[in-house]
PDB file of C-alpha atoms in Angstrom:
ATOM      1  CA  UNK N   1       8.331 -34.073 -38.658  1.00 62.00           C
ATOM      2  CA  UNK N   2       5.032 -32.894 -37.292  1.00 79.00           C
ATOM      3  CA  UNK N   3       2.265 -35.358 -36.540  1.00 83.00           C
ATOM      4  CA  UNK N   4      -1.252 -34.806 -37.840  1.00 87.00           C
ATOM      5  CA  UNK N   5      -4.311 -35.213 -35.633  1.00 87.00           C
ATOM      6  CA  UNK N   6      -5.181 -38.711 -36.837  1.00 92.00           C
ATOM      7  CA  UNK N   7      -1.589 -39.842 -36.318  1.00 91.00           C
ATOM      8  CA  UNK N   8      -1.542 -38.497 -32.763  1.00 91.00           C
ATOM      9  CA  UNK N   9      -4.872 -40.171 -32.031  1.00 93.00           C
ATOM     10  CA  UNK N  10      -3.500 -43.503 -33.287  1.00 92.00           C
ATOM     11  CA  UNK N  11      -0.352 -43.129 -31.162  1.00 92.00           C
ATOM     12  CA  UNK N  12      -2.417 -42.202 -28.091  1.00 93.00           C
ATOM     13  CA  UNK N  13      -4.444 -45.380 -28.545  1.00 93.00           C
ATOM     14  CA  UNK N  14      -1.238 -47.424 -28.849  1.00 92.00           C
ATOM     15  CA  UNK N  15       0.250 -45.766 -25.744  1.00 92.00           C
ATOM     16  CA  UNK N  16      -2.833 -46.310 -23.600  1.00 93.00           C
ATOM     17  CA  UNK N  17      -1.741 -49.733 -22.328  1.00 92.00           C
ATOM     18  CA  UNK N  18       1.946 -48.819 -21.878  1.00 92.00           C
ATOM     19  CA  UNK N  19       3.506 -48.332 -18.462  1.00 95.00           C
ATOM     20  CA  UNK N  20       5.974 -45.447 -17.932  1.00 94.00           C
ATOM     21  CA  UNK N  21       9.514 -46.800 -18.333  1.00 94.00           C
ATOM     22  CA  UNK N  22      11.303 -43.643 -17.148  1.00 92.00           C
ATOM     23  CA  UNK N  23      10.713 -41.580 -14.049  1.00 93.00           C
ATOM     24  CA  UNK N  24      11.986 -38.057 -13.573  1.00 92.00           C
ATOM     25  CA  UNK N  25      12.695 -37.472  -9.891  1.00 90.00           C
ATOM     26  CA  UNK N  26      14.297 -34.814  -7.736  1.00 89.00           C
ATOM     27  CA  UNK N  27      17.475 -34.932  -9.842  1.00 86.00           C
ATOM     28  CA  UNK N  28      15.528 -33.595 -12.814  1.00 86.00           C
ATOM     29  CA  UNK N  29      16.498 -34.272 -16.408  1.00 90.00           C
ATOM     30  CA  UNK N  30      20.208 -34.946 -16.884  1.00 90.00           C
ATOM     31  CA  UNK N  31      22.316 -35.938 -19.887  1.00 91.00           C
ATOM     32  CA  UNK N  32      22.469 -39.628 -18.907  1.00 92.00           C
ATOM     33  CA  UNK N  33      18.680 -39.801 -18.747  1.00 92.00           C
ATOM     34  CA  UNK N  34      18.380 -38.108 -22.151  1.00 93.00           C
ATOM     35  CA  UNK N  35      20.719 -40.711 -23.676  1.00 93.00           C
ATOM     36  CA  UNK N  36      18.723 -43.572 -22.141  1.00 94.00           C
ATOM     37  CA  UNK N  37      15.393 -42.133 -23.326  1.00 93.00           C
ATOM     38  CA  UNK N  38      16.827 -41.692 -26.818  1.00 92.00           C
ATOM     39  CA  UNK N  39      17.993 -45.342 -26.887  1.00 92.00           C
ATOM     40  CA  UNK N  40      14.596 -46.546 -25.654  1.00 92.00           C
ATOM     41  CA  UNK N  41      12.837 -44.509 -28.344  1.00 91.00           C
ATOM     42  CA  UNK N  42      15.103 -46.060 -30.981  1.00 90.00           C
ATOM     43  CA  UNK N  43      13.931 -49.534 -30.009  1.00 91.00           C
ATOM     44  CA  UNK N  44      10.325 -48.887 -28.981  1.00 92.00           C
ATOM     45  CA  UNK N  45       9.366 -45.727 -30.943  1.00 90.00           C
ATOM     46  CA  UNK N  46       6.665 -44.909 -28.359  1.00 92.00           C
ATOM     47  CA  UNK N  47       7.309 -44.540 -24.620  1.00 94.00           C
ATOM     48  CA  UNK N  48       5.840 -42.978 -21.508  1.00 95.00           C
ATOM     49  CA  UNK N  49       7.840 -40.882 -19.050  1.00 93.00           C
ATOM     50  CA  UNK N  50       6.395 -40.030 -15.645  1.00 95.00           C
ATOM     51  CA  UNK N  51       7.308 -37.210 -13.293  1.00 93.00           C
ATOM     52  CA  UNK N  52       7.501 -38.196  -9.633  1.00 93.00           C
ATOM     53  CA  UNK N  53       5.941 -36.109  -6.872  1.00 92.00           C
ATOM     54  CA  UNK N  54       9.331 -34.993  -5.511  1.00 91.00           C
ATOM     55  CA  UNK N  55      10.522 -33.352  -8.738  1.00 88.00           C
ATOM     56  CA  UNK N  56      10.598 -29.613  -9.342  1.00 88.00           C
ATOM     57  CA  UNK N  57      10.036 -30.146 -13.083  1.00 86.00           C
ATOM     58  CA  UNK N  58       6.757 -29.182 -14.716  1.00 91.00           C
ATOM     59  CA  UNK N  59       5.424 -31.723 -17.226  1.00 91.00           C
ATOM     60  CA  UNK N  60       5.085 -29.258 -20.119  1.00 93.00           C
ATOM     61  CA  UNK N  61       8.583 -27.831 -19.596  1.00 92.00           C
ATOM     62  CA  UNK N  62      10.147 -31.289 -19.225  1.00 91.00           C
ATOM     63  CA  UNK N  63       8.404 -32.404 -22.430  1.00 92.00           C
ATOM     64  CA  UNK N  64       9.736 -29.362 -24.299  1.00 94.00           C
ATOM     65  CA  UNK N  65      13.287 -30.092 -23.099  1.00 92.00           C
ATOM     66  CA  UNK N  66      13.044 -33.735 -24.181  1.00 92.00           C
ATOM     67  CA  UNK N  67      11.537 -32.767 -27.541  1.00 92.00           C
ATOM     68  CA  UNK N  68      14.360 -30.307 -28.223  1.00 92.00           C
ATOM     69  CA  UNK N  69      17.212 -32.545 -27.024  1.00 92.00           C
ATOM     70  CA  UNK N  70      16.077 -35.839 -28.566  1.00 92.00           C
ATOM     71  CA  UNK N  71      14.233 -34.437 -31.616  1.00 91.00           C
ATOM     72  CA  UNK N  72      11.109 -36.464 -30.842  1.00 92.00           C
ATOM     73  CA  UNK N  73       7.392 -35.704 -30.932  1.00 91.00           C
ATOM     74  CA  UNK N  74       5.229 -35.060 -27.883  1.00 93.00           C
ATOM     75  CA  UNK N  75       2.112 -37.133 -28.433  1.00 93.00           C
ATOM     76  CA  UNK N  76       0.343 -36.354 -25.192  1.00 93.00           C
ATOM     77  CA  UNK N  77       0.767 -34.929 -21.707  1.00 94.00           C
ATOM     78  CA  UNK N  78      -1.688 -36.123 -19.074  1.00 94.00           C
ATOM     79  CA  UNK N  79      -1.016 -34.853 -15.578  1.00 93.00           C
ATOM     80  CA  UNK N  80       2.531 -35.974 -14.804  1.00 94.00           C
ATOM     81  CA  UNK N  81       2.878 -38.469 -17.661  1.00 95.00           C
ATOM     82  CA  UNK N  82       4.442 -37.604 -21.024  1.00 94.00           C
ATOM     83  CA  UNK N  83       4.032 -39.770 -24.131  1.00 94.00           C
ATOM     84  CA  UNK N  84       6.907 -39.458 -26.629  1.00 94.00           C
ATOM     85  CA  UNK N  85       7.244 -40.772 -30.195  1.00 93.00           C
ATOM     86  CA  UNK N  86      10.225 -40.926 -32.514  1.00 91.00           C
ATOM     87  CA  UNK N  87      10.444 -43.128 -35.629  1.00 90.00           C
ATOM     88  CA  UNK N  88      13.255 -45.665 -35.410  1.00 88.00           C
ATOM     89  CA  UNK N  89      16.157 -45.447 -37.837  1.00 88.00           C
ATOM     90  CA  UNK N  90      16.558 -49.238 -37.863  1.00 86.00           C
ATOM     91  CA  UNK N  91      14.059 -51.066 -40.063  1.00 82.00           C
ATOM     92  CA  UNK N  92      13.622 -54.018 -37.696  1.00 84.00           C
ATOM     93  CA  UNK N  93      12.188 -51.672 -35.023  1.00 83.00           C
ATOM     94  CA  UNK N  94       9.876 -49.709 -37.360  1.00 84.00           C
ATOM     95  CA  UNK N  95       6.659 -51.393 -36.310  1.00 83.00           C
ATOM     96  CA  UNK N  96       4.703 -48.256 -35.381  1.00 85.00           C
ATOM     97  CA  UNK N  97       6.271 -45.781 -37.788  1.00 83.00           C
ATOM     98  CA  UNK N  98       5.075 -47.771 -40.813  1.00 82.00           C
ATOM     99  CA  UNK N  99       1.508 -47.645 -39.516  1.00 84.00           C
ATOM    100  CA  UNK N 100       1.793 -43.933 -38.688  1.00 85.00           C
ATOM    101  CA  UNK N 101       2.982 -43.121 -42.225  1.00 85.00           C
ATOM    102  CA  UNK N 102       0.038 -45.020 -43.674  1.00 82.00           C
ATOM    103  CA  UNK N 103      -2.455 -42.822 -41.782  1.00 85.00           C
TER     104      UNK N 103
END
């Protein structure tokens, strides 16, 4: 599923007030972190991930890895912060995905 421009703009506006809930540090991206990010996306649909100063990861590369592993959409990358979106499979968590489909 590829997001259109208006959909990405809407998601960026929704993500503006969010705080990053995951931090990628010197350990980089590991399988446990991928599982946790996937579970958080299932419940929240839209999250921020930040890269700490001590990591060797580059934001664009880390975002590509997460997109490939989790099958999510990269909404935005600003500096060392990545905004990810994935529609929830459970209907009770589909607050944002219903609005995104309507756009």
